[in-house]
Each structure stands twice: as structure tokens, then as C-alpha cells.
């Protein structure tokens, strides 16, 4: 503990025994036996020395330091105070029943925790002690009238924190700075750990294994000492960085914020860190998750690539967000085997979960291309989406940013073979490779995936210039994501116009998203 603790020790010696500390000292290095032994000076009994005397008479106030063994009876003179520091064995009864007589036991370390038998006034002073066992002190001081805790650290070991039952508790005086040390804060429980407490000293709690989410505070109420274990909500104090200051600012702006409420419910640092990694305000790249789900719907959709233009409203829904927008596309037959299409879209999203609420505006587009050679086909989609977030303040790489923008790019290519087991019915299994890239502020992420799937396509003409087109695409990738897309189309051959309904479903990491589109188109 350094020089500060040495200073406290010197002050304690001078202040606890001011009248006798500097008096003459008798050193006893050999055994003493007999009927009577009178002690008039400060006395030190060495280790292994045996004092076996019927009557030991203390005839002055003094300090008795014992490392040996004392047998017999110790009589304390009227008006005398005997300060006893006992690291040995005292098998004697101290008689302090005279007028203004007292026995004061000094405890400076665990070696001093040896009980005394005292008739009369008996006090214990724990002075300048470093981690003296609380359990040991409790066991040796049940008969004491008063305990003085003075500039000391007491160790709440496996004996538990309860000092004494209230009915049997001696008076406990606090002097100077008193610290209670505990490895496990659960020892404090809910009840008082000291009763009959008074004095002008201060008391504090310390533990090397304290959960950083909790703080401990000592309080005295009705002369009883309680230790409260309180969940700390000052995240700058907990995290000791700018992220903690940012979280505190959220509380100031909105004390009922869902993120703050979730953080306050965390009981361990692991829980706290998990929440911080899930919230978009501490991990902005998570804001791109909903955008990337939208991009995936664009990649899996069953497209009809034929000359024409179309427009369709877009509806998306998942556990965490819903969206509404509109899309338009145009497609061309470059040749008999090569087809190309382009589309644009604008979508607004509302995102809400247990931690965050915000809005997203999406703008983007993509290009489809397909090549057919006999029954073999290759097709691909590539696109980009710009995202504008109405989220408020987010914490990014040590900085606070308001309402950031994000960008994402995506591409997928399918390679397969088609065959017609029935008239007007085509089955086209394929393999897939794709990539999805997202960037916002200083964070970016690239996902490359491979997978496989199949298209099931029905083309039926009713003989009255009406053509029905049904398509189902089912696919999955190595990440465990599963998706399906359904398209129902009706075209008037004579009018070269038609309409369609599309439905997409994506299952990814225990979450499900849905996309619905209703469109009309005109063929060239």
C-alpha cells in the first residue's frame, strides 16, 4: 500500500496509546514461575517463554506484548488501562473489575486474533491493519464492550459478512478510514453487517473481482452499517472511453430510450458488449442489414426478360422492418439468345426492434442479362443501392455522426440447364455465385456466397390470345440462407400488355422476410 499506510501506522500508535507507548520496556526472554509477579512497565514476552504464575498483578497502565504463553490470573489495578497485543497464548483471566480499570486488546494483523478472557471493561482496537480477517475478529470479540476500527482494511472472508447479531453486538466505533475488502460481493446480502455503529470515521468497500457494472456503497442507518450493491448506469465510468460518453448522452436526450433500457438490464459485461454489438448506434454497419435483405430480393426475383416496359409497387415485410416503394423496368431482346433488362427503384423503410428505431430511404437500380444456347443458360444481375438513414446520432470509430448515408453493391450469376419433362413446363436447375458489398461511414463488409437452386416455369396459352406465365424459383446457399420467388403473369397477346404478381421469401439466420410486387407492363 506504500508510504501512506506507513504514515497511518505511526499515527495510530501515537494516538491509541499516547501515555504509555514511550515508557520503559521490560523484555522477558526466559520462563517465569511462582505465586506472584508484578508488572509495572511495558512488557514484551518473547516467543516460547512460559509465564506460569498464580497472580500476575498489573500495577500501572502499560502495554503487554505477548508472543509466549501466560497461565494464571491477571489483576488490573484500579484506574489502569492494559493494552494487550497477543500473538501467543494467554490462558488466564484478566480481572478488570476495579474502578476505572480496562483491558484494551490491540489487533494489527491476523496473528493478533487470539481471544482473551476478561472480567470487567474490555475493548478491542483494530489499528492500521491490512486485511485482518473479519471472521476471526468476530469470533474472538464476542465478549467485548466496544470495538474501535481505526485506519484499517478488514477482509470479508468465507466466514460471511455478518458481524454480530444485533442483540449481542458490541459498540463499534469508526475512526479514520476503514475499508471492507470482499472477493465476492454476494456476502453482503440485504441485512446490516454491523450494528451499534457510531464515530466520525469513513468506511468504503473494495473488491478486486467487482463486476464493473456494479458499484458498492456503504451507508449507516439507525446505527447499523449496510452495504448496497447497486447497478451502475454511468457508462463512461464503466467503459472508460468515448463510447461510454456517447451512451450517457443518449440517456440525457431520452431517458426512456430502448437501447439504454436494454443496457441497464445487462448483468454482465458479456451481455453489455453483446447489446452494443447489436445496436446500429454502436455498430453502424448493422444499419445495412435491412438494405442487404432488399438487395437479396432483387437478386433472387424471377424476371421476365422480353421486350417491354413495366412498373410495379413494392411491399416488403420482416420481423424488424416494413417497406413500401415503386420499381420500373425495361427489357430488350438483343438477339434470339441474348436478353437484357434494366430496372430502378425507390423505397422507404421503417425499422424497429428491441434496441433501435429509424427510417431508411433507398434509391438504386440493377441490370439483368441472360444468355440461352439450346438448353444451357447463363444469367446475372448486378446493381447498387444508395441508403439515407434517419437514425439520429451514431457512434463510429470514436466519432459521433448524425444520420449517415450508406452504399451497397450486389451481383449474382446463375449457370444451369433447362429441360421440359412436360409440354409447357420447364425445369431449370442451376448453380449460383454471388457477392454483396456494403459500406457506411468507416465500416464495410463483403459477403461472397455460392449456392444452387431450380426454376419451375409454366407457359400456357388459352387459345384466345391470353398467355399465362407462372414461375417458381427455389434456391439456397452455403451460409444457410434459403429463398423462394413466385411470379404469376397474364399477357394479352393482341394488346401486347399484361400484369403480374410476384412474391419473394427469404429465410436467413432465423429471420424471415417477404416481398410483394404487383405490376403492369407493355410489350414492344
Coordinates of C-alpha atoms in Angstrom, one line a residue:
X1 CA 0.0 0.0 0.0
X2 CA 3.1 2.3 0.1
X3 CA 4.1 5.1 2.3
X4 CA 0.6 6.3 3.0
X5 CA -0.1 3.2 5.0
X6 CA 3.1 3.5 7.0
X7 CA 2.1 7.0 7.9
X8 CA -1.2 5.8 9.2
X9 CA 0.5 3.2 11.3
X10 CA 2.7 5.7 13.1
X11 CA -0.2 8.0 13.8
X12 CA -2.2 5.1 15.1
X13 CA 0.4 4.0 17.7
X14 CA 0.8 7.5 19.0
X15 CA -2.9 8.2 19.2
X16 CA -4.1 4.9 20.6
X17 CA -1.7 4.6 23.5
X18 CA -0.4 8.1 23.9
X19 CA 0.5 7.9 27.6
X20 CA 2.4 4.6 27.8
X21 CA 3.9 4.0 24.3
X22 CA 7.2 5.7 25.2
X23 CA 7.6 4.3 28.7
X24 CA 10.3 1.9 29.7
X25 CA 10.1 -1.7 28.4
X26 CA 10.9 -4.9 30.2
X27 CA 11.9 -7.8 27.9
X28 CA 11.1 -11.3 29.2
X29 CA 13.3 -13.8 27.5
X30 CA 13.1 -16.7 30.0
X31 CA 10.3 -18.5 31.8
X32 CA 8.7 -17.1 35.0
X33 CA 7.1 -19.3 37.6
X34 CA 5.8 -18.7 41.1
X35 CA 2.9 -17.3 43.1
X36 CA 3.1 -13.6 42.3
X37 CA 4.5 -11.5 39.5
X38 CA 4.1 -7.7 39.5
X39 CA 4.3 -5.8 36.1
X40 CA 4.9 -2.1 36.3
X41 CA 6.5 -1.3 32.9
X42 CA 5.6 -2.0 29.3
X43 CA 6.4 -5.7 28.9
X44 CA 7.4 -7.9 26.0
X45 CA 7.2 -11.7 26.5
X46 CA 9.3 -13.5 23.9
X47 CA 8.3 -16.4 21.8
X48 CA 8.5 -19.8 23.6
X49 CA 8.5 -18.1 27.0
X50 CA 6.1 -19.5 29.6
X51 CA 4.8 -17.4 32.4
X52 CA 3.2 -19.8 34.9
X53 CA 2.2 -17.6 37.9
X54 CA -0.8 -17.8 40.2
X55 CA -1.3 -14.0 40.4
X56 CA 0.0 -11.5 37.8
X57 CA -0.5 -8.0 39.1
X58 CA -0.6 -5.1 36.7
X59 CA 0.2 -2.0 38.8
X60 CA 0.4 0.7 36.1
X61 CA -1.2 1.5 32.8
X62 CA 1.0 -0.3 30.3
X63 CA 1.4 -2.3 27.0
X64 CA 1.7 -6.0 27.3
X65 CA 3.0 -7.7 24.1
X66 CA 2.9 -11.4 24.4
X67 CA 4.3 -14.0 21.9
X68 CA 4.7 -16.7 24.5
X69 CA 2.3 -18.4 27.0
X70 CA 0.7 -16.9 30.1
X71 CA -1.1 -19.0 32.7
X72 CA -2.8 -17.9 35.8
X73 CA -4.8 -14.8 36.7
X74 CA -4.0 -11.2 35.7
X75 CA -5.3 -8.5 38.1
X76 CA -5.6 -4.9 36.7
X77 CA -5.1 -2.1 39.2
X78 CA -7.8 0.5 39.8
X79 CA -7.7 3.3 37.2
X80 CA -5.3 1.3 35.0
X81 CA -5.6 0.6 31.3
X82 CA -3.8 -2.5 29.9
X83 CA -3.1 -2.6 26.2
X84 CA -2.6 -6.2 25.1
X85 CA -1.2 -7.4 21.8
X86 CA -1.3 -11.2 21.9
X87 CA 0.2 -13.3 19.2
X88 CA 0.8 -16.2 21.7
X89 CA -1.5 -18.0 24.2
X90 CA -3.0 -16.3 27.2
X91 CA -4.7 -19.0 29.3
X92 CA -5.5 -16.5 32.0
X93 CA -8.5 -14.4 33.1
X94 CA -8.0 -10.7 33.2
X95 CA -9.7 -9.1 36.2
X96 CA -10.6 -5.5 35.3
X97 CA -13.4 -5.1 37.7
X98 CA -11.7 -2.4 39.7
X99 CA -12.7 1.3 39.5
X100 CA -11.9 2.7 36.0
X101 CA -9.9 -0.4 35.0
X102 CA -9.9 -1.7 31.5
X103 CA -8.3 -4.2 29.1
X104 CA -7.7 -3.0 25.5
X105 CA -6.7 -5.6 23.0
X106 CA -4.7 -4.3 20.1
X107 CA -5.1 -6.0 16.7
X108 CA -2.7 -5.0 13.9
X109 CA -2.6 -8.3 11.8
X110 CA -4.2 -11.7 11.8
X111 CA -1.6 -13.1 14.2
X112 CA -3.2 -10.9 16.9
X113 CA -6.6 -12.5 16.5
X114 CA -6.4 -14.6 19.7
X115 CA -9.2 -14.3 22.3
X116 CA -8.8 -13.0 25.8
X117 CA -10.8 -13.9 28.9
X118 CA -11.8 -10.6 30.6
X119 CA -13.9 -9.8 33.6
X120 CA -14.7 -6.1 33.5
X121 CA -14.4 -3.5 30.8
X122 CA -13.0 -5.0 27.6
X123 CA -12.3 -3.2 24.3
X124 CA -10.6 -4.1 21.1
X125 CA -8.8 -1.6 18.8
X126 CA -8.0 -2.7 15.3
X127 CA -5.4 -0.2 14.1
X128 CA -3.5 0.2 10.9
X129 CA -4.4 -3.4 10.0
X130 CA -4.1 -4.6 6.4
X131 CA -6.8 -7.2 5.5
X132 CA -7.4 -8.6 9.0
X133 CA -9.9 -11.4 8.9
X134 CA -13.4 -10.2 9.7
X135 CA -14.5 -13.7 10.6
X136 CA -11.6 -14.1 13.0
X137 CA -12.3 -10.7 14.6
X138 CA -16.0 -11.7 15.1
X139 CA -15.1 -15.0 16.7
X140 CA -12.6 -13.5 19.2
X141 CA -14.6 -10.4 20.2
X142 CA -18.0 -11.6 21.3
X143 CA -17.4 -10.5 24.9
X144 CA -16.0 -7.1 24.1
X145 CA -17.9 -4.0 25.1
X146 CA -16.5 -1.9 22.2
X147 CA -14.6 -2.4 19.0
X148 CA -12.7 0.5 17.5
X149 CA -11.9 0.2 13.8
X150 CA -9.1 2.7 13.0
X151 CA -7.4 3.3 9.6
X152 CA -7.7 -0.4 8.7
X153 CA -8.7 -2.8 6.0
X154 CA -10.8 -5.8 7.0
X155 CA -11.1 -8.9 4.9
X156 CA -14.6 -10.3 4.5
X157 CA -13.5 -13.9 4.0
X158 CA -15.5 -17.1 3.8
X159 CA -17.0 -16.6 7.3
X160 CA -19.5 -14.2 5.8
X161 CA -20.2 -10.6 6.2
X162 CA -22.5 -10.6 9.3
X163 CA -20.5 -9.2 12.2
X164 CA -22.8 -9.9 15.1
X165 CA -26.5 -10.5 15.8
X166 CA -27.9 -7.1 16.6
X167 CA -28.9 -8.1 20.2
X168 CA -25.3 -9.2 21.0
X169 CA -23.3 -6.6 19.1
X170 CA -20.7 -4.6 20.9
X171 CA -20.5 -0.9 20.1
X172 CA -18.4 -0.3 17.0
X173 CA -16.6 3.0 16.6
X174 CA -15.3 4.1 13.3
X175 CA -12.1 6.2 13.3
X176 CA -10.1 7.4 10.3
X177 CA -10.5 5.5 7.0
X178 CA -11.9 2.0 7.3
X179 CA -12.1 -0.3 4.2
X180 CA -14.0 -3.6 3.9
X181 CA -12.5 -5.9 1.3
X182 CA -14.6 -8.7 -0.4
X183 CA -13.8 -11.2 -3.1
X184 CA -17.4 -11.9 -3.6
X185 CA -20.0 -9.1 -3.3
X186 CA -22.8 -11.6 -2.6
X187 CA -21.5 -11.9 1.0
X188 CA -23.2 -8.6 1.8
X189 CA -26.8 -9.8 1.3
X190 CA -29.6 -7.4 2.3
X191 CA -29.3 -7.0 6.0
X192 CA -26.9 -4.9 8.1
X193 CA -23.4 -6.2 8.6
X194 CA -22.7 -4.2 11.7
X195 CA -25.0 -2.9 14.4
X196 CA -24.4 -0.2 17.1
X197 CA -22.1 1.7 14.8
X198 CA -21.0 5.3 15.5
X199 CA -18.0 7.5 15.2
X200 CA -16.7 10.1 12.7
X201 CA -14.7 7.7 10.5
X202 CA -15.4 6.9 6.9
X203 CA -16.0 3.5 5.5
X204 CA -15.6 2.2 2.0
X205 CA -15.8 -1.1 0.1
X206 CA -13.2 -2.6 -2.2
X207 CA -13.1 -5.8 -4.3
X208 CA -10.6 -6.9 -6.9
X209 CA -13.3 -9.0 -8.5
X210 CA -16.1 -6.5 -8.6
X211 CA -18.3 -6.7 -11.7
X212 CA -17.7 -3.4 -13.4
X213 CA -21.4 -3.0 -14.0
X214 CA -21.9 -2.7 -10.2
X215 CA -20.7 -0.4 -7.6
X216 CA -20.9 -0.9 -3.8
X217 CA -21.6 1.8 -1.3
X218 CA -21.6 1.7 2.5
X219 CA -24.3 3.6 4.5
X220 CA -25.2 3.8 8.1
X221 CA -28.9 3.9 9.0
X222 CA -30.2 3.8 12.6
X223 CA -26.6 3.0 13.8
X224 CA -26.5 -0.1 11.5
X225 CA -24.0 -0.5 8.6
X226 CA -25.4 -1.6 5.3
X227 CA -23.6 -2.3 2.1
X228 CA -25.6 -1.7 -1.1
X229 CA -24.6 -3.4 -4.3
X230 CA -26.0 -1.0 -7.0
X231 CA -26.2 -1.4 -10.8
X232 CA -24.1 1.4 -12.1
X233 CA -25.6 3.3 -15.1
X234 CA -22.7 5.7 -15.8
X235 CA -21.3 4.1 -19.0
X236 CA -18.4 6.4 -19.2
X237 CA -17.3 5.1 -15.7
X238 CA -18.0 1.5 -16.8
X239 CA -16.4 1.6 -20.3
X240 CA -13.9 4.4 -19.6
X241 CA -13.9 5.6 -23.2
X242 CA -15.8 7.8 -25.7
X243 CA -18.3 5.1 -26.4
X244 CA -19.4 5.4 -22.7
X245 CA -19.8 9.2 -23.1
X246 CA -21.9 8.6 -26.2
X247 CA -24.2 6.3 -24.3
X248 CA -24.6 8.7 -21.5
X249 CA -25.6 11.4 -24.0
X250 CA -28.4 9.2 -25.3
X251 CA -29.7 8.9 -21.7
X252 CA -29.6 12.7 -21.3
X253 CA -31.5 13.2 -24.6
X254 CA -34.1 10.4 -24.0
X255 CA -34.1 8.6 -20.6
X256 CA -36.6 6.1 -21.9
X257 CA -34.6 5.1 -25.0
X258 CA -34.9 1.4 -25.7
X259 CA -31.1 0.9 -26.1
X260 CA -30.5 2.5 -22.7
X261 CA -33.2 0.3 -21.1
X262 CA -31.6 -2.8 -22.5
X263 CA -28.1 -1.8 -21.4
X264 CA -29.4 -1.1 -17.9
X265 CA -30.8 -4.6 -17.7
X266 CA -27.5 -6.3 -18.6
X267 CA -25.9 -8.1 -15.6
X268 CA -22.5 -8.9 -17.1
X269 CA -20.0 -7.2 -19.3
X270 CA -20.6 -10.0 -21.9
X271 CA -24.3 -9.1 -22.0
X272 CA -23.4 -5.4 -22.3
X273 CA -21.0 -6.0 -25.1
X274 CA -23.5 -8.2 -27.0
X275 CA -26.1 -5.4 -26.8
X276 CA -23.6 -2.8 -28.0
X277 CA -22.7 -5.0 -31.0
X278 CA -26.3 -5.5 -32.0
X279 CA -27.4 -1.8 -31.9
X280 CA -26.9 0.2 -35.0
X281 CA -26.0 3.2 -33.0
X282 CA -22.8 1.5 -31.7
X283 CA -22.2 -0.7 -34.8
X284 CA -23.4 1.3 -37.8
X285 CA -22.8 -1.5 -40.3
X286 CA -25.8 -3.2 -38.9
X287 CA -28.0 -0.5 -40.4
X288 CA -27.1 -2.0 -43.8
X289 CA -28.7 -5.4 -42.9
X290 CA -32.2 -4.3 -44.0
X291 CA -30.7 -2.8 -47.2
X292 CA -28.9 -6.0 -48.0
X293 CA -32.1 -8.0 -47.5
X294 CA -33.7 -5.8 -50.1
X295 CA -30.8 -6.3 -52.4
X296 CA -31.1 -10.1 -52.0
X297 CA -34.8 -9.9 -53.1
X298 CA -33.6 -8.1 -56.2
X299 CA -31.1 -10.9 -56.9
X300 CA -33.5 -13.8 -56.4
X301 CA -36.5 -12.4 -58.2
X302 CA -37.8 -14.4 -61.2
X303 CA -37.5 -11.8 -64.0
X304 CA -39.4 -12.0 -67.4
X305 CA -36.8 -10.9 -69.9
X306 CA -38.7 -9.8 -73.1
X307 CA -39.1 -6.6 -75.0
X308 CA -41.2 -4.2 -72.9
X309 CA -41.5 -1.8 -70.0
X310 CA -43.2 -2.3 -66.7
X311 CA -43.9 -0.6 -63.4
X312 CA -44.8 -2.1 -60.0
X313 CA -45.4 -1.1 -56.4
X314 CA -43.1 -2.9 -53.9
X315 CA -44.0 -4.1 -50.5
X316 CA -41.6 -5.6 -48.0
X317 CA -42.1 -7.0 -44.6
X318 CA -40.0 -8.8 -41.9
X319 CA -39.8 -9.1 -38.2
X320 CA -37.8 -5.9 -37.9
X321 CA -38.9 -3.7 -40.8
X322 CA -41.5 -2.9 -43.4
X323 CA -41.1 -1.0 -46.6
X324 CA -43.1 0.5 -49.5
X325 CA -41.8 1.7 -52.8
X326 CA -42.1 1.5 -56.5
X327 CA -39.9 0.0 -59.3
X328 CA -39.8 0.3 -63.0
X329 CA -38.0 -1.8 -65.6
X330 CA -37.3 -2.0 -69.3
X331 CA -36.1 -5.1 -71.2
X332 CA -34.8 -5.9 -74.7
X333 CA -34.1 -8.9 -76.8
X334 CA -30.6 -8.2 -78.2
X335 CA -30.7 -11.4 -80.2
X336 CA -32.5 -14.7 -80.1
X337 CA -30.1 -15.9 -77.5
X338 CA -29.2 -12.7 -75.6
X339 CA -31.7 -10.7 -73.5
X340 CA -31.0 -7.7 -71.2
X341 CA -33.1 -5.6 -68.8
X342 CA -32.6 -2.6 -66.5
X343 CA -34.6 -1.6 -63.5
X344 CA -34.7 1.3 -61.0
X345 CA -36.5 1.5 -57.6
X346 CA -37.2 3.9 -54.8
X347 CA -38.2 2.5 -51.4
X348 CA -38.8 3.8 -47.9
X349 CA -38.3 1.6 -44.8
X350 CA -39.4 1.7 -41.2
X351 CA -37.1 -0.3 -39.0
X352 CA -37.8 -1.2 -35.4
X353 CA -36.5 -3.8 -33.0
X354 CA -35.9 -4.2 -29.3
X355 CA -33.0 -1.7 -29.4
X356 CA -33.4 0.8 -32.3
X357 CA -36.0 2.7 -34.4
X358 CA -35.1 4.5 -37.6
X359 CA -36.1 5.2 -41.2
X360 CA -34.3 4.4 -44.4
X361 CA -34.7 5.8 -47.9
X362 CA -33.4 3.6 -50.7
X363 CA -32.6 4.5 -54.3
X364 CA -31.0 2.2 -56.8
X365 CA -31.1 0.1 -59.8
X366 CA -29.7 -3.0 -61.5
X367 CA -29.1 -4.7 -64.8
X368 CA -30.2 -8.2 -65.8
X369 CA -28.6 -10.2 -68.6
X370 CA -29.4 -13.7 -69.8
X371 CA -27.9 -15.9 -72.5
X372 CA -29.5 -19.1 -73.8
X373 CA -27.9 -21.7 -76.0
X374 CA -30.2 -24.7 -76.7
X375 CA -30.9 -26.0 -73.1
X376 CA -28.0 -24.3 -71.5
X377 CA -28.4 -20.8 -69.9
X378 CA -26.4 -18.2 -68.0
X379 CA -27.8 -15.2 -66.4
X380 CA -26.8 -12.5 -64.0
X381 CA -27.8 -9.4 -62.0
X382 CA -25.7 -6.5 -60.9
X383 CA -26.9 -3.4 -59.1
X384 CA -26.3 -0.7 -56.5
X385 CA -28.4 0.9 -53.7
X386 CA -27.8 4.2 -52.0
X387 CA -29.3 4.4 -48.5
X388 CA -30.1 7.5 -46.4
X389 CA -30.7 6.9 -42.7
X390 CA -32.9 8.9 -40.4
X391 CA -31.5 7.5 -37.2
X392 CA -30.1 10.4 -35.2
X393 CA -26.6 10.1 -33.7
X394 CA -24.5 7.0 -34.2
X395 CA -21.0 6.2 -32.8
X396 CA -18.4 5.4 -35.5
X397 CA -14.8 4.8 -34.8
X398 CA -14.6 7.3 -32.0
X399 CA -16.8 9.9 -33.6
X400 CA -20.5 10.9 -33.3
X401 CA -22.2 11.2 -36.7
X402 CA -25.8 12.3 -37.4
X403 CA -28.0 10.5 -40.0
X404 CA -25.3 8.8 -42.1
X405 CA -25.6 7.5 -45.7
X406 CA -24.6 4.1 -46.9
X407 CA -23.9 2.4 -50.2
X408 CA -24.2 -1.2 -51.3
X409 CA -23.5 -3.1 -54.4
X410 CA -24.5 -6.6 -55.4
X411 CA -24.1 -9.2 -58.1
X412 CA -25.2 -12.8 -58.8
X413 CA -24.7 -15.2 -61.6
X414 CA -26.6 -18.4 -62.3
X415 CA -25.5 -21.2 -64.6
X416 CA -27.8 -24.1 -65.5
X417 CA -29.6 -26.3 -67.9
X418 CA -33.3 -26.4 -68.8
X419 CA -35.4 -29.3 -69.9
X420 CA -39.1 -29.8 -70.5
X421 CA -40.5 -33.0 -68.9
X422 CA -44.0 -31.9 -69.9
X423 CA -45.4 -29.7 -72.6
X424 CA -45.3 -26.0 -71.5
X425 CA -43.4 -26.9 -68.3
X426 CA -39.7 -26.3 -68.0
X427 CA -37.4 -27.3 -65.2
X428 CA -34.1 -25.5 -64.9
X429 CA -31.7 -26.4 -62.1
X430 CA -28.7 -24.1 -61.7
X431 CA -25.6 -23.3 -59.6
X432 CA -25.0 -19.8 -58.3
X433 CA -22.2 -17.5 -57.2
X434 CA -22.8 -14.0 -55.8
X435 CA -21.4 -11.1 -53.9
X436 CA -22.9 -8.4 -51.7
X437 CA -20.9 -5.4 -50.5
X438 CA -21.9 -2.7 -48.0
X439 CA -20.2 0.4 -46.7
X440 CA -21.3 3.0 -44.2
X441 CA -19.0 5.6 -42.5
X442 CA -15.8 3.8 -41.7
X443 CA -17.2 0.3 -41.7
X444 CA -17.6 -2.1 -44.7
X445 CA -18.4 -5.7 -45.3
X446 CA -18.2 -8.1 -48.3
X447 CA -20.1 -11.3 -48.5
X448 CA -19.3 -13.9 -51.2
X449 CA -21.7 -16.8 -51.4
X450 CA -22.3 -19.9 -53.5
X451 CA -25.5 -21.9 -53.8
X452 CA -27.8 -23.9 -56.0
X453 CA -31.5 -23.9 -56.9
X454 CA -34.0 -24.6 -59.6
X455 CA -36.6 -22.7 -61.7
X456 CA -40.0 -24.2 -62.4
X457 CA -41.8 -22.4 -65.3
X458 CA -45.2 -22.9 -66.8
X459 CA -46.3 -21.1 -70.1
X460 CA -49.9 -21.6 -71.1
X461 CA -51.9 -20.0 -73.9
X462 CA -55.7 -20.4 -73.7
X463 CA -56.3 -20.0 -77.5
X464 CA -58.0 -16.6 -77.0
X465 CA -54.8 -14.5 -77.3
X466 CA -54.2 -14.7 -73.5
X467 CA -50.9 -16.2 -72.3
X468 CA -50.4 -17.3 -68.7
X469 CA -46.9 -17.4 -67.2
X470 CA -46.1 -19.0 -63.9
X471 CA -42.6 -19.2 -62.4
X472 CA -41.1 -20.5 -59.2
X473 CA -37.5 -20.2 -58.1
X474 CA -36.1 -22.1 -55.1
X475 CA -32.5 -21.7 -54.0
X476 CA -30.2 -21.8 -51.1
X477 CA -26.6 -21.0 -50.4
X478 CA -23.8 -22.3 -48.2
X479 CA -24.4 -19.8 -45.4
X480 CA -27.8 -21.5 -44.7
X481 CA -29.9 -18.8 -46.4
X482 CA -33.0 -20.2 -48.2
X483 CA -35.1 -18.2 -50.6
X484 CA -38.0 -18.7 -53.0
X485 CA -39.6 -16.4 -55.5
X486 CA -43.0 -16.8 -57.2
X487 CA -44.3 -14.9 -60.2
X488 CA -47.8 -15.0 -61.8
X489 CA -48.2 -13.2 -65.1
X490 CA -51.0 -12.7 -67.6
X491 CA -50.4 -11.2 -71.0
X492 CA -52.8 -10.2 -73.8
X493 CA -51.0 -11.1 -77.0
X494 CA -53.2 -8.9 -79.1
X495 CA -52.9 -5.9 -76.9
X496 CA -49.3 -6.6 -76.0
X497 CA -50.0 -5.7 -72.4
X498 CA -50.3 -7.6 -69.2
X499 CA -49.9 -7.7 -65.5
X500 CA -48.1 -9.8 -62.9
X501 CA -47.9 -10.5 -59.2
X502 CA -44.6 -11.5 -57.5
X503 CA -43.8 -12.9 -54.1
X504 CA -40.4 -13.4 -52.6
X505 CA -39.5 -15.1 -49.3
X506 CA -36.0 -15.2 -47.7
X507 CA -35.1 -17.1 -44.6
X508 CA -31.8 -16.0 -43.1
X509 CA -30.4 -16.5 -39.6
X510 CA -33.8 -17.4 -38.0
X511 CA -35.4 -14.3 -39.6
X512 CA -37.9 -14.3 -42.5
X513 CA -38.6 -11.5 -45.0
X514 CA -41.3 -11.1 -47.6
X515 CA -41.5 -9.0 -50.7
X516 CA -44.7 -8.5 -52.7
X517 CA -45.0 -6.8 -56.1
X518 CA -47.9 -6.0 -58.3
X519 CA -47.0 -4.7 -61.8
X520 CA -48.3 -3.9 -65.3
X521 CA -46.3 -4.0 -68.5
X522 CA -46.3 -3.2 -72.2
X523 CA -44.5 -5.2 -74.8
X524 CA -42.7 -3.6 -77.6

